[in-house]
Coordinates of C-alpha atoms and ligand atoms in Angstrom, one line a residue:
Chain A
M206 CA -23.2 0.5 -14.5
G207 CA -25.6 -1.7 -12.7
G208 CA -24.7 -4.1 -10.0
G209 CA -24.0 -1.4 -7.5
S210 CA -20.9 0.0 -9.3
A211 CA -20.5 3.3 -11.0
L212 CA -18.1 4.7 -13.6
I213 CA -15.9 7.3 -11.8
A214 CA -13.8 9.9 -13.6
I215 CA -10.1 9.5 -12.6
D216 CA -8.4 12.9 -12.4
R217 CA -4.8 11.8 -11.7
I218 CA -2.8 8.6 -12.2
F219 CA 0.6 7.8 -10.7
L220 CA 2.8 4.9 -11.9
H221 CA 6.1 3.6 -10.6
E222 CA 8.8 1.4 -12.1
R223 CA 7.7 -1.7 -10.2
T224 CA 4.6 -2.1 -12.3
G225 CA 4.6 0.8 -14.7
A226 CA 6.2 -1.0 -17.6
A227 CA 4.0 -4.1 -17.1
A228 CA 0.8 -1.9 -17.3
L229 CA 2.0 0.3 -20.2
N230 CA 3.4 -2.6 -22.2
S231 CA 0.2 -4.6 -21.8
M232 CA -1.8 -1.6 -23.0
A233 CA 0.5 -1.2 -26.0
S234 CA 0.3 -4.8 -27.0
A235 CA -3.6 -4.5 -26.9
N236 CA -3.3 -1.4 -29.1
R237 CA -4.7 0.9 -26.4
A238 CA -3.6 4.4 -26.0
V239 CA -3.4 6.5 -22.8
V240 CA -6.4 8.7 -23.1
D241 CA -4.9 11.8 -21.4
P242 CA -1.1 11.5 -20.8
T243 CA -0.9 15.0 -19.3
R244 CA -2.7 13.6 -16.2
V245 CA -0.6 10.5 -15.8
F246 CA 2.7 10.8 -13.9
A247 CA 5.4 8.2 -13.1
V248 CA 8.4 8.1 -10.8
M249 CA 11.3 5.8 -10.1
D250 CA 10.9 5.0 -6.4
H251 CA 10.4 1.3 -5.6
I252 CA 13.5 -0.4 -7.0
V253 CA 15.8 2.5 -7.6
D254 CA 19.0 2.4 -5.6
T255 CA 19.4 4.8 -2.7
R256 CA 23.2 4.7 -2.5
P257 CA 25.0 7.9 -3.5
G258 CA 26.0 8.1 -7.2
R259 CA 23.2 5.9 -8.3
G260 CA 22.2 5.1 -11.9
D261 CA 19.9 2.5 -13.5
K262 CA 21.8 -0.4 -11.8
T263 CA 20.2 -1.4 -8.6
M264 CA 21.0 -4.1 -6.0
M265 CA 18.0 -6.0 -7.0
P266 CA 19.0 -8.6 -9.6
G267 CA 17.5 -7.5 -12.9
G268 CA 16.2 -4.3 -11.3
D269 CA 17.6 -2.1 -14.0
T270 CA 15.2 -3.8 -16.5
F271 CA 12.2 -2.4 -14.6
I272 CA 13.8 1.1 -14.7
T273 CA 14.8 1.1 -18.3
E274 CA 11.5 -0.5 -19.5
T275 CA 9.4 1.9 -17.5
R276 CA 11.4 4.9 -18.8
A277 CA 10.9 3.7 -22.4
A278 CA 7.2 3.0 -21.9
C279 CA 6.6 6.4 -20.3
H280 CA 8.4 8.2 -23.1
A281 CA 6.4 6.3 -25.7
A282 CA 3.1 7.1 -24.0
G283 CA 4.0 10.7 -23.4
I284 CA 3.8 10.5 -19.6
T285 CA 5.6 12.9 -17.3
L286 CA 8.3 10.9 -15.6
F287 CA 10.4 11.9 -12.6
D288 CA 13.4 9.8 -13.5
V289 CA 16.2 8.4 -11.3
N290 CA 18.1 11.6 -11.0
D291 CA 15.4 14.2 -11.6
P292 CA 15.4 16.9 -8.9
D293 CA 11.7 16.0 -8.2
Q294 CA 12.3 12.3 -7.8
G295 CA 11.0 10.7 -4.6
I296 CA 8.5 8.3 -3.2
T297 CA 5.1 8.7 -5.1
H298 CA 3.1 9.7 -2.0
V299 CA 5.7 12.2 -1.0
I300 CA 6.3 13.9 -4.3
S301 CA 2.6 14.0 -5.5
P302 CA 1.7 16.4 -2.7
E303 CA 5.0 18.3 -2.9
L304 CA 4.3 19.1 -6.6
G305 CA 0.6 19.7 -6.0
I306 CA -0.5 16.9 -8.2
V307 CA -3.0 15.8 -5.7
L308 CA -5.7 18.4 -5.1
P309 CA -8.8 18.6 -2.8
G310 CA -11.8 17.0 -4.4
C311 CA -9.9 15.2 -7.1
T312 CA -9.7 11.4 -7.6
L313 CA -6.2 10.0 -7.8
V314 CA -5.2 6.3 -8.2
A315 CA -1.8 4.5 -8.3
P316 CA -0.9 0.9 -8.4
D317 CA 0.3 1.1 -4.9
S318 CA -1.7 0.4 -1.7
H319 CA -0.4 3.4 0.1
T320 CA -2.0 5.8 -2.3
C321 CA -4.5 6.5 0.5
T322 CA -1.8 8.8 2.0
Q323 CA -3.0 11.5 -0.4
G324 CA -6.5 11.4 1.1
A325 CA -4.9 13.8 3.6
F326 CA -5.7 16.6 1.0
G327 CA -9.4 15.8 0.8
A328 CA -8.9 13.8 -2.4
L329 CA -10.3 10.4 -3.0
A330 CA -7.0 8.6 -3.5
W331 CA -6.7 4.8 -3.5
G332 CA -4.5 2.0 -4.5
I333 CA -5.4 -0.2 -7.5
G334 CA -3.9 -3.2 -9.3
S335 CA -2.2 -3.2 -12.7
S336 CA -5.3 -4.1 -14.7
E337 CA -7.2 -1.3 -13.1
A338 CA -4.3 1.1 -13.9
E339 CA -4.6 0.0 -17.5
H340 CA -8.4 0.6 -17.3
A341 CA -7.9 4.1 -15.8
M342 CA -5.3 5.1 -18.4
A343 CA -7.3 3.7 -21.4
T344 CA -10.6 5.1 -20.4
G345 CA -10.0 7.9 -17.9
T346 CA -12.4 6.1 -15.6
L347 CA -12.7 3.2 -13.1
R348 CA -15.6 1.0 -12.2
V349 CA -16.1 1.4 -8.5
A350 CA -18.7 -0.1 -6.2
K351 CA -19.6 2.7 -3.8
P352 CA -17.6 2.1 -0.7
K353 CA -19.1 2.2 2.8
T354 CA -18.3 5.1 5.0
M355 CA -16.7 5.2 8.4
R356 CA -15.8 8.2 10.5
V357 CA -13.1 8.0 13.1
T358 CA -13.2 10.9 15.4
F359 CA -10.2 11.6 17.6
S360 CA -11.4 14.0 20.2
G361 CA -9.3 15.8 22.7
K362 CA -5.6 16.6 22.4
L363 CA -2.6 14.4 22.0
T364 CA -0.1 14.4 24.8
A365 CA 3.5 15.4 24.2
R366 CA 5.6 12.9 22.2
V367 CA 2.5 11.3 20.7
T368 CA 2.4 11.5 17.0
A369 CA 0.1 10.7 14.0
K370 CA 2.0 7.3 13.7
D371 CA 0.9 6.5 17.3
M372 CA -2.7 7.5 16.5
I373 CA -3.0 5.1 13.6
L374 CA -1.1 2.2 15.4
H375 CA -3.5 2.8 18.3
L376 CA -6.5 2.5 16.0
L377 CA -5.0 -0.6 14.4
A378 CA -4.3 -2.3 17.7
D379 CA -7.9 -1.7 18.8
Y380 CA -9.8 -2.5 15.6
G381 CA -7.5 -4.9 13.8
A382 CA -6.0 -5.3 10.3
G383 CA -9.5 -5.7 8.8
G384 CA -11.1 -3.1 11.0
G385 CA -11.8 -0.7 8.2
K386 CA -12.5 -3.2 5.5
G387 CA -13.8 -1.6 2.3
Y388 CA -14.7 1.7 4.0
V389 CA -13.6 5.1 3.1
V390 CA -12.4 6.2 6.5
E391 CA -12.8 9.9 7.3
F392 CA -10.5 11.0 10.1
A393 CA -12.0 13.9 12.0
G394 CA -12.0 15.7 15.3
E395 CA -10.0 18.1 17.3
A396 CA -6.8 16.0 17.3
I397 CA -7.0 15.7 13.5
T398 CA -7.4 19.4 12.7
A399 CA -4.5 20.1 15.0
L400 CA -2.2 18.0 12.9
D401 CA 0.0 19.6 10.2
M402 CA -0.3 18.3 6.6
E403 CA 2.7 15.9 6.9
A404 CA 1.3 14.3 10.0
R405 CA -2.1 14.0 8.3
M406 CA -0.3 12.1 5.5
T407 CA 1.3 9.8 8.0
L408 CA -2.1 9.0 9.4
C409 CA -3.9 8.5 6.1
N410 CA -0.9 6.5 4.8
M411 CA -1.8 3.5 7.0
A412 CA -5.5 3.5 6.3
T413 CA -4.7 0.6 4.0
E414 CA -3.4 -1.4 6.9
L415 CA -7.0 -1.3 8.2
A416 CA -8.0 -2.8 4.8
A417 CA -9.8 0.4 4.1
F418 CA -10.7 1.5 0.6
S419 CA -9.0 4.8 1.6
G420 CA -8.6 7.4 4.2
I421 CA -9.6 11.0 3.9
I422 CA -9.4 14.3 5.9
A423 CA -11.5 17.3 5.1
P424 CA -9.4 20.1 3.6
D425 CA -9.0 23.3 5.7
A426 CA -6.8 26.3 5.8
A427 CA -3.8 24.2 6.5
T428 CA -4.4 22.2 3.3
L429 CA -4.7 25.3 1.2
D430 CA -1.6 26.9 2.8
Y431 CA 0.4 23.7 2.0
L432 CA -0.7 23.6 -1.6
K433 CA -0.5 27.3 -2.5
G434 CA 2.3 28.0 -5.0
R435 CA 3.2 24.3 -5.8
R436 CA 3.9 23.5 -9.4
Y437 CA 0.6 21.8 -10.5
V438 CA -1.7 23.8 -8.2
P439 CA -3.8 26.4 -10.0
D440 CA -3.0 30.0 -9.2
P441 CA -5.1 31.6 -7.8
L442 CA -6.5 28.7 -5.8
P443 CA -9.9 27.8 -7.2
D444 CA -13.0 28.0 -5.0
W445 CA -13.0 24.4 -3.7
G446 CA -16.2 25.1 -1.9
D447 CA -16.9 23.5 1.3
L448 CA -15.4 20.0 1.0
R449 CA -16.4 18.4 4.2
S450 CA -19.0 16.0 5.5
D451 CA -22.4 17.6 6.1
D452 CA -23.4 18.3 9.7
G453 CA -25.4 15.4 10.8
A454 CA -24.1 13.2 8.0
L455 CA -24.7 9.5 8.6
F456 CA -21.8 7.1 8.4
D457 CA -22.1 3.3 8.0
C458 CA -19.8 3.1 11.0
E459 CA -18.6 5.6 13.6
I460 CA -15.6 5.2 16.0
N461 CA -14.6 7.6 18.7
I462 CA -11.2 7.7 20.2
D463 CA -9.9 9.8 23.1
A464 CA -6.7 11.3 21.7
S465 CA -5.4 12.2 25.1
A466 CA -5.3 8.5 26.1
I467 CA -3.0 7.5 23.2
E468 CA 0.6 6.6 24.1
P469 CA 3.7 6.1 22.0
M470 CA 3.3 2.8 20.2
V471 CA 5.4 0.1 18.8
S472 CA 4.5 -3.2 16.9
W473 CA 5.5 -6.5 18.4
G474 CA 4.2 -8.9 15.7
T475 CA 3.8 -9.4 12.0
S476 CA 0.8 -7.2 11.3
P477 CA 0.6 -3.5 12.0
S478 CA -2.4 -4.4 14.2
H479 CA 0.0 -6.3 16.5
S480 CA 0.9 -3.0 18.2
I481 CA 1.1 -2.0 21.8
S482 CA 2.0 1.0 24.0
L483 CA 5.7 1.3 24.3
L484 CA 5.3 0.9 28.0
G485 CA 3.1 -2.2 27.6
T486 CA 3.8 -5.9 27.2
V487 CA 3.1 -8.5 24.5
P488 CA -0.5 -9.5 25.0
D489 CA -1.4 -12.9 26.4
N490 CA -3.5 -13.9 23.4
A491 CA -0.7 -13.0 21.0
D492 CA -0.6 -14.9 17.7
V493 CA 1.8 -17.8 18.1
K494 CA 3.2 -17.8 14.6
A495 CA 3.9 -14.1 14.9
L496 CA 5.6 -14.5 18.2
A497 CA 7.8 -17.3 16.9
Y498 CA 8.8 -15.2 13.9
M499 CA 9.6 -12.2 16.0
G500 CA 11.4 -14.3 18.7
L501 CA 9.2 -12.9 21.5
T502 CA 7.1 -14.4 24.2
T503 CA 3.8 -13.2 25.8
G504 CA 4.1 -10.8 28.6
Q505 CA 7.5 -9.6 27.4
R506 CA 8.2 -5.9 27.5
L507 CA 9.3 -4.3 24.3
A508 CA 11.0 -1.3 25.8
D509 CA 14.7 -2.1 26.3
L510 CA 14.6 -4.9 23.7
A511 CA 18.0 -4.7 21.9
I512 CA 17.9 -3.8 18.2
D513 CA 20.4 -4.3 15.4
V514 CA 19.1 -1.7 12.9
A515 CA 17.3 1.7 13.1
F516 CA 15.6 2.8 9.9
I517 CA 14.0 6.1 9.1
G518 CA 12.3 6.2 5.8
S519 CA 9.2 5.3 3.7
C520 CA 6.1 7.1 2.5
T521 CA 4.9 7.0 6.1
N522 CA 7.5 9.0 7.9
S523 CA 10.4 10.5 5.9
R524 CA 9.2 14.0 5.2
I525 CA 11.1 17.1 6.4
S526 CA 9.1 17.4 9.7
D527 CA 9.8 13.7 10.5
L528 CA 13.5 14.3 9.9
R529 CA 13.6 17.4 11.9
R530 CA 11.9 15.8 14.9
A531 CA 14.2 12.7 14.7
A532 CA 17.3 15.0 14.3
T533 CA 16.6 16.8 17.6
L534 CA 16.8 13.4 19.4
V535 CA 20.2 12.4 17.9
K536 CA 21.9 15.8 17.9
S537 CA 25.3 15.6 19.5
K538 CA 24.8 12.0 20.4
K539 CA 26.1 8.7 18.9
V540 CA 24.3 5.7 17.5
A541 CA 24.9 2.8 19.9
E542 CA 27.8 0.5 19.2
G543 CA 26.8 -2.3 16.7
V544 CA 23.6 -0.7 15.6
L545 CA 23.2 0.1 11.9
A546 CA 21.3 3.3 11.5
L547 CA 20.0 4.8 8.2
V548 CA 18.0 7.8 7.0
I549 CA 16.4 7.7 3.6
P550 CA 14.7 11.0 2.8
G551 CA 11.2 10.6 1.2
S552 CA 12.1 12.7 -1.8
S553 CA 15.0 14.4 -3.4
S554 CA 13.5 17.7 -2.4
V555 CA 13.2 16.6 1.2
K556 CA 16.9 15.6 1.0
R557 CA 17.9 19.0 -0.3
A558 CA 15.8 20.8 2.3
A559 CA 17.3 18.7 5.1
E560 CA 20.8 19.4 3.8
A561 CA 20.1 23.1 3.7
E562 CA 19.2 23.0 7.4
G563 CA 22.2 20.8 8.3
L564 CA 20.1 17.8 9.3
D565 CA 22.2 15.5 7.2
K566 CA 25.3 16.5 9.3
I567 CA 23.4 15.9 12.5
F568 CA 22.6 12.4 11.4
T569 CA 26.0 11.5 9.9
D570 CA 27.8 12.9 12.9
A571 CA 25.7 10.6 15.1
G572 CA 26.6 7.7 12.9
F573 CA 23.6 7.4 10.6
E574 CA 23.9 6.7 6.9
W575 CA 22.4 9.4 4.8
R576 CA 21.1 8.3 1.5
E577 CA 19.3 9.3 -1.7
S578 CA 15.5 9.1 -1.8
G579 CA 13.4 6.1 -2.6
C580 CA 11.4 3.3 -1.0
S581 CA 14.7 1.5 -0.3
L582 CA 14.7 -0.8 2.6
C583 CA 11.0 -0.3 3.4
F584 CA 10.5 -3.5 1.5
F585 CA 12.7 -6.3 0.2
A586 CA 12.9 -6.2 -3.6
G587 CA 15.4 -9.1 -3.8
G588 CA 18.6 -7.1 -3.5
E589 CA 19.5 -5.0 -0.5
S590 CA 18.4 -6.1 3.0
F591 CA 19.6 -5.8 6.5
P592 CA 22.0 -8.4 8.0
P593 CA 20.2 -11.8 8.3
G594 CA 18.0 -12.1 11.3
S595 CA 18.2 -8.4 12.2
R596 CA 15.8 -6.8 14.7
V597 CA 14.8 -3.5 13.1
I598 CA 13.1 -0.5 14.6
S599 CA 11.5 1.1 11.5
S600 CA 9.5 4.2 10.7
T601 CA 7.8 2.3 7.9
N602 CA 4.2 0.9 7.7
R603 CA 4.5 -2.9 7.4
N604 CA 6.0 -5.5 9.6
F605 CA 4.9 -8.6 7.7
E606 CA 7.1 -11.6 7.7
G607 CA 10.0 -11.0 5.3
R608 CA 8.8 -7.5 4.4
Q609 CA 12.3 -6.0 4.9
G610 CA 14.1 -9.2 3.9
P611 CA 14.1 -12.9 4.8
G612 CA 13.9 -13.4 8.5
I613 CA 14.1 -9.7 9.3
R614 CA 12.1 -8.8 12.4
T615 CA 10.5 -5.4 12.0
H616 CA 9.1 -3.2 14.7
I617 CA 7.2 -0.2 13.4
A618 CA 7.1 3.0 15.3
S619 CA 7.3 6.8 14.9
P620 CA 10.6 8.3 13.7
E621 CA 11.1 9.7 17.2
V622 CA 11.1 6.2 18.7
V623 CA 13.4 5.0 15.9
A624 CA 15.9 7.9 16.6
A625 CA 15.9 7.4 20.3
S626 CA 16.3 3.6 20.0
A627 CA 19.2 4.1 17.6
I628 CA 21.1 6.0 20.2
A629 CA 20.1 3.7 23.1
G630 CA 20.7 0.5 21.1
K631 CA 17.4 -0.8 22.3
I632 CA 13.7 0.1 21.9
T633 CA 13.3 3.3 23.8
V634 CA 10.6 5.8 24.7
P635 CA 11.8 9.1 23.2
Chain B
M300 CA -10.0 -13.8 -20.3
K301 CA -11.3 -17.3 -19.6
P302 CA -14.8 -17.4 -18.3
F303 CA -15.4 -18.9 -14.8
T304 CA -18.6 -20.9 -14.6
M305 CA -18.3 -24.2 -12.8
L306 CA -15.4 -25.7 -11.0
T307 CA -14.9 -28.9 -9.1
S308 CA -11.7 -29.5 -7.2
I309 CA -10.1 -30.6 -4.0
V310 CA -9.9 -27.6 -1.6
A311 CA -6.4 -26.9 -0.3
P312 CA -6.6 -25.5 3.2
L313 CA -4.4 -22.6 4.2
P314 CA -6.0 -21.8 7.6
R315 CA -4.4 -18.4 8.4
D316 CA -5.8 -14.9 8.7
N317 CA -4.2 -12.0 7.0
V318 CA -2.4 -13.9 4.2
D319 CA -0.6 -11.0 2.7
T320 CA 0.6 -10.5 -0.9
D321 CA 4.2 -10.6 0.3
A322 CA 3.6 -14.2 1.3
I323 CA 1.6 -15.0 -1.9
I324 CA 4.4 -13.7 -4.0
P325 CA 7.4 -12.1 -2.4
S326 CA 8.8 -9.1 -4.1
R327 CA 12.1 -10.9 -4.9
E328 CA 10.2 -13.4 -7.0
M329 CA 8.9 -10.7 -9.3
T330 CA 12.0 -10.6 -11.5
S331 CA 10.6 -9.4 -14.8
T332 CA 8.1 -6.8 -16.1
S333 CA 5.9 -9.5 -17.5
K334 CA 2.7 -11.0 -16.0
T335 CA 4.1 -14.6 -16.4
G336 CA 6.9 -16.7 -14.9
L337 CA 5.4 -16.2 -11.4
A338 CA 4.0 -19.6 -10.5
D339 CA 7.3 -20.9 -9.1
G340 CA 7.4 -18.0 -6.7
L341 CA 3.9 -18.6 -5.4
F342 CA 3.9 -18.8 -1.6
A343 CA 7.7 -19.1 -1.8
P344 CA 8.3 -18.2 1.9
W345 CA 6.2 -21.1 3.0
R346 CA 6.4 -23.5 0.1
Y347 CA 10.2 -23.8 0.1
I348 CA 12.6 -24.6 2.9
N349 CA 15.2 -22.8 0.9
S350 CA 13.7 -20.4 -1.7
A351 CA 16.8 -20.0 -3.7
A352 CA 17.4 -23.8 -4.0
R353 CA 13.7 -24.4 -4.4
T354 CA 13.8 -27.1 -1.7
P355 CA 10.1 -28.0 -1.1
N356 CA 8.8 -27.7 2.4
P357 CA 6.9 -31.0 2.9
N358 CA 4.6 -29.4 5.5
F359 CA 3.2 -26.8 3.1
V360 CA -0.2 -27.7 1.9
L361 CA 0.4 -27.4 -1.8
N362 CA 3.4 -29.7 -1.5
Q363 CA 1.3 -32.5 -0.1
P364 CA 0.4 -35.2 -2.7
E365 CA -3.3 -35.1 -1.9
Y366 CA -3.5 -31.4 -2.9
H367 CA -1.5 -31.6 -6.2
G368 CA -3.6 -30.0 -8.8
A369 CA -5.9 -28.2 -6.3
Q370 CA -7.7 -25.4 -8.0
I371 CA -9.4 -24.1 -4.9
L372 CA -7.6 -22.5 -2.0
A373 CA -9.4 -22.0 1.4
S374 CA -8.1 -19.5 3.9
G375 CA -9.1 -17.1 6.7
A376 CA -9.9 -13.5 7.1
N377 CA -8.5 -10.5 5.1
F378 CA -6.9 -12.7 2.4
G379 CA -4.6 -10.8 0.1
C380 CA -3.9 -7.8 2.3
G381 CA -0.8 -5.7 2.0
S382 CA 0.8 -4.5 -1.2
S383 CA -1.5 -4.0 -4.3
R384 CA 0.8 -6.1 -6.5
E385 CA -1.4 -7.9 -9.0
H386 CA 1.4 -10.4 -9.3
A387 CA -0.2 -12.2 -6.4
V388 CA -3.2 -13.0 -8.5
W389 CA -1.2 -13.7 -11.7
A390 CA 0.9 -16.1 -9.7
L391 CA -2.1 -17.9 -8.3
A392 CA -3.7 -18.1 -11.7
E393 CA -0.5 -19.3 -13.4
Y394 CA -0.1 -22.0 -10.7
G395 CA -3.6 -23.2 -11.4
I396 CA -5.7 -21.7 -8.6
S397 CA -9.0 -20.5 -10.1
C398 CA -10.9 -19.9 -6.9
V399 CA -10.1 -18.6 -3.4
I400 CA -12.6 -19.2 -0.6
A401 CA -11.9 -17.0 2.4
E402 CA -13.7 -15.4 5.3
S403 CA -13.0 -12.0 3.8
F404 CA -10.7 -10.4 1.2
A405 CA -8.6 -7.2 1.1
P406 CA -10.3 -4.9 -1.4
I407 CA -7.5 -4.4 -4.0
F408 CA -6.8 -8.1 -4.1
Y409 CA -10.5 -8.9 -4.6
N410 CA -10.7 -6.6 -7.6
N411 CA -7.5 -8.0 -9.0
C412 CA -9.1 -11.5 -8.9
I413 CA -12.1 -10.4 -10.8
R414 CA -9.9 -8.8 -13.5
N415 CA -8.0 -12.0 -13.9
G416 CA -10.7 -14.7 -13.9
I417 CA -10.2 -15.9 -10.3
A418 CA -13.4 -16.3 -8.3
P419 CA -13.0 -14.8 -4.8
I420 CA -15.7 -16.3 -2.6
A421 CA -16.4 -15.1 0.9
L422 CA -18.0 -17.6 3.3
P423 CA -18.2 -17.9 7.0
R424 CA -15.3 -19.5 8.8
T425 CA -17.3 -22.5 10.0
V426 CA -18.4 -23.3 6.4
I427 CA -14.8 -22.9 5.2
G428 CA -13.8 -25.4 7.9
T429 CA -16.2 -28.0 6.5
L430 CA -15.0 -27.5 2.9
A431 CA -11.3 -27.5 3.5
G432 CA -9.6 -30.7 2.6
G433 CA -12.6 -32.1 0.7
A434 CA -13.8 -31.8 -2.8
A435 CA -16.1 -28.9 -3.6
T436 CA -18.1 -27.7 -6.6
V437 CA -18.3 -24.0 -7.2
D438 CA -21.3 -23.0 -9.3
L439 CA -20.9 -19.3 -10.0
A440 CA -24.3 -18.8 -11.8
A441 CA -26.1 -20.4 -8.9
Q442 CA -23.8 -18.7 -6.3
T443 CA -23.1 -21.9 -4.4
V444 CA -20.2 -23.9 -3.2
N445 CA -21.6 -27.4 -2.6
E446 CA -24.8 -26.7 -0.7
H447 CA -23.6 -23.3 0.7
A448 CA -24.8 -20.1 -0.9
F449 CA -22.5 -17.1 -1.2
D450 CA -22.9 -13.4 -2.2
I451 CA -21.1 -11.7 -5.0
E452 CA -21.6 -8.3 -6.6
A453 CA -23.6 -8.6 -9.8
E454 CA -21.1 -6.9 -12.0
A455 CA -18.2 -9.0 -10.7
K456 CA -20.2 -12.1 -11.3
M457 CA -21.1 -11.1 -14.8
M458 CA -17.5 -10.3 -15.7
L459 CA -16.3 -13.7 -14.3
L460 CA -19.1 -15.7 -15.9
E461 CA -18.5 -14.1 -19.3
G462 CA -14.8 -13.6 -19.1
L463 CA -15.3 -10.0 -20.0
D464 CA -12.5 -7.5 -20.3
A465 CA -13.5 -4.4 -18.2
I466 CA -11.8 -2.0 -20.5
D467 CA -13.8 -3.0 -23.6
L468 CA -16.9 -2.9 -21.6
T469 CA -16.2 0.7 -20.4
L470 CA -15.1 1.9 -23.8
K471 CA -18.6 1.2 -25.0
H472 CA -19.6 4.2 -23.0
R473 CA -17.0 6.4 -24.7
D474 CA -19.5 9.0 -26.0
A475 CA -21.1 9.4 -22.6
T476 CA -17.7 9.8 -20.8
A477 CA -16.6 12.3 -23.4
A478 CA -19.7 14.4 -22.9
W479 CA -19.3 14.2 -19.2
Q480 CA -15.7 15.4 -19.5
A481 CA -16.7 18.4 -21.7
R482 CA -19.0 19.5 -18.9
D483 CA -16.4 18.8 -16.2
R484 CA -13.8 20.8 -18.0
A485 CA -16.0 23.9 -17.7
A486 CA -16.8 23.1 -14.1
R487 CA -13.4 22.1 -12.8
P488 CA -10.8 23.6 -15.3
W489 CA -8.0 23.1 -12.8
I490 CA -8.2 19.3 -13.1
Y491 CA -7.1 19.5 -16.8
L492 CA -3.4 20.0 -17.4
E493 CA -1.2 21.1 -20.2
K494 CA 1.9 19.1 -21.0
H495 CA 4.6 19.3 -18.3
P496 CA 7.0 22.2 -19.1
Ligands
LIG762 S1 7.9 3.6 0.9 FE1 7.3 1.5 1.3 S2 5.2 1.5 1.6 FE2 5.7 3.5 0.7 S3 5.4 3.2 -1.5 FE3 7.5 2.6 -1.1 S4 7.5 0.4 -0.7 FE4 5.4 1.1 -0.5

């Protein structure tokens, strides 16, 4: 294309109700058709209600318009839609892998910044804006300037109770919210290959918090095992060849991290890079605005800080393995008095699987709410939020000012930390 | 799309790093499926003391009389990070901001600017400090803001200068992409799907 950019074929496109209707309606009004609707998917996840017995009505004022207009636009364009009460409904980045829509070596885009989650399968998956979504649907391509490459090698082994969430928060704390700006970040090394697919997704999910173009992990036997037999995965599995960086490949930037030195992490401020070890204290050079918003002071310990809400959900940490690990920590225990605790499964199929194992019962017996799948309280859509001023320990990915509602103070951490904190009523090492 | 060539305006300073798209336009301000009606929600968390009642916060830069009508915003590093919502750019454009000068930009936000005729200009922090609060002239063809030169990718520059729609540009290559796809279908048949059962 000249100017350093190339036209890239886009293999898979995913839409959601937050922006799906806007993109499809804008295309329709420009008389542009979706070039291959069989490779475009849509799901209701961002605004959809997560309370039992849900329909199109949501707590967000006017939210039903987004749902009904997206539904109509998807039907008109012939796009496969996982609707509100479809058994396959769920958060985009949870259901796309579940259904085998993302495949190694493919390109996948969605108008959502956490699309990088799906790089865990060795796909080039990245978030785009609405105009680019229209471009991808109308032409089957995107104009992309070749991103720079970075490799982050996690050598050694994680210690017990340290998770993929802690790995990425550790990286963010060290390299900052712009630390991967514009790079495709390959995560590699012994501690990465040792992760199961769901943990790899948690890690890649937050590549966008580094301002990366995307995150990616080379597919291996674990990847193929996960994908085999899923609905959109070819059977038999094709020969995907050797999809990995060449030995001796040169990266624009290389980072090495000793996995054995990573500790359970928690965020103190209003950027995911404002994170520290759970045993540490708020740094002396902490951003003043962030501290004021969070109601903290430098040198303060986060462990033992009282919480109002414990939230397990989001495309980062709401898959079945996340729920299993959290459940073991709340089994036969009770949520602390005065703490609101919720679990929002990442997909309707995760919810069914959890119920089949009795995880829902473990959570509800402990005093957690157990809901339908969706993005839910991961972000504030204008309707449901936590009680004003709440301090929330959350398994989500963003702790921006107001992210979970006006004035809400979000601390992000692994689902284990959230579960243990719910029981203790304060931020706790699991 | 309106071409962006030359712009002279007072530069409104927003000296913060990591201005995220939730701050530029909070989700609750995106109340319709259209690309318009967003200007009132721009920077709502900072611009209003009470968002619901729209009580202006006199300390916020765009509420100060000297910055009324500012078309250039100057900020810090990693501007536009967070959610991919293009509404952030639509809100800026509708409000009247045509150029954002920042130390760096989040990648999705940057692309969204180009697609909507807003010039995202990266300059060093020290230069931004000297521009903020004064009048500046952006000359995209010459790649300068006042006497300071900046870099911009050639295609992004061309699209802004000519107000080109990227889809129409790409559709000119329709024959080449169709031919590529025919070859790809043979090489990677698993990419191509039938209609969902
Ligand atoms: S769960 Fe949260 S971060 Fe993930 S897609 Fe939904 S709103 Fe975005």
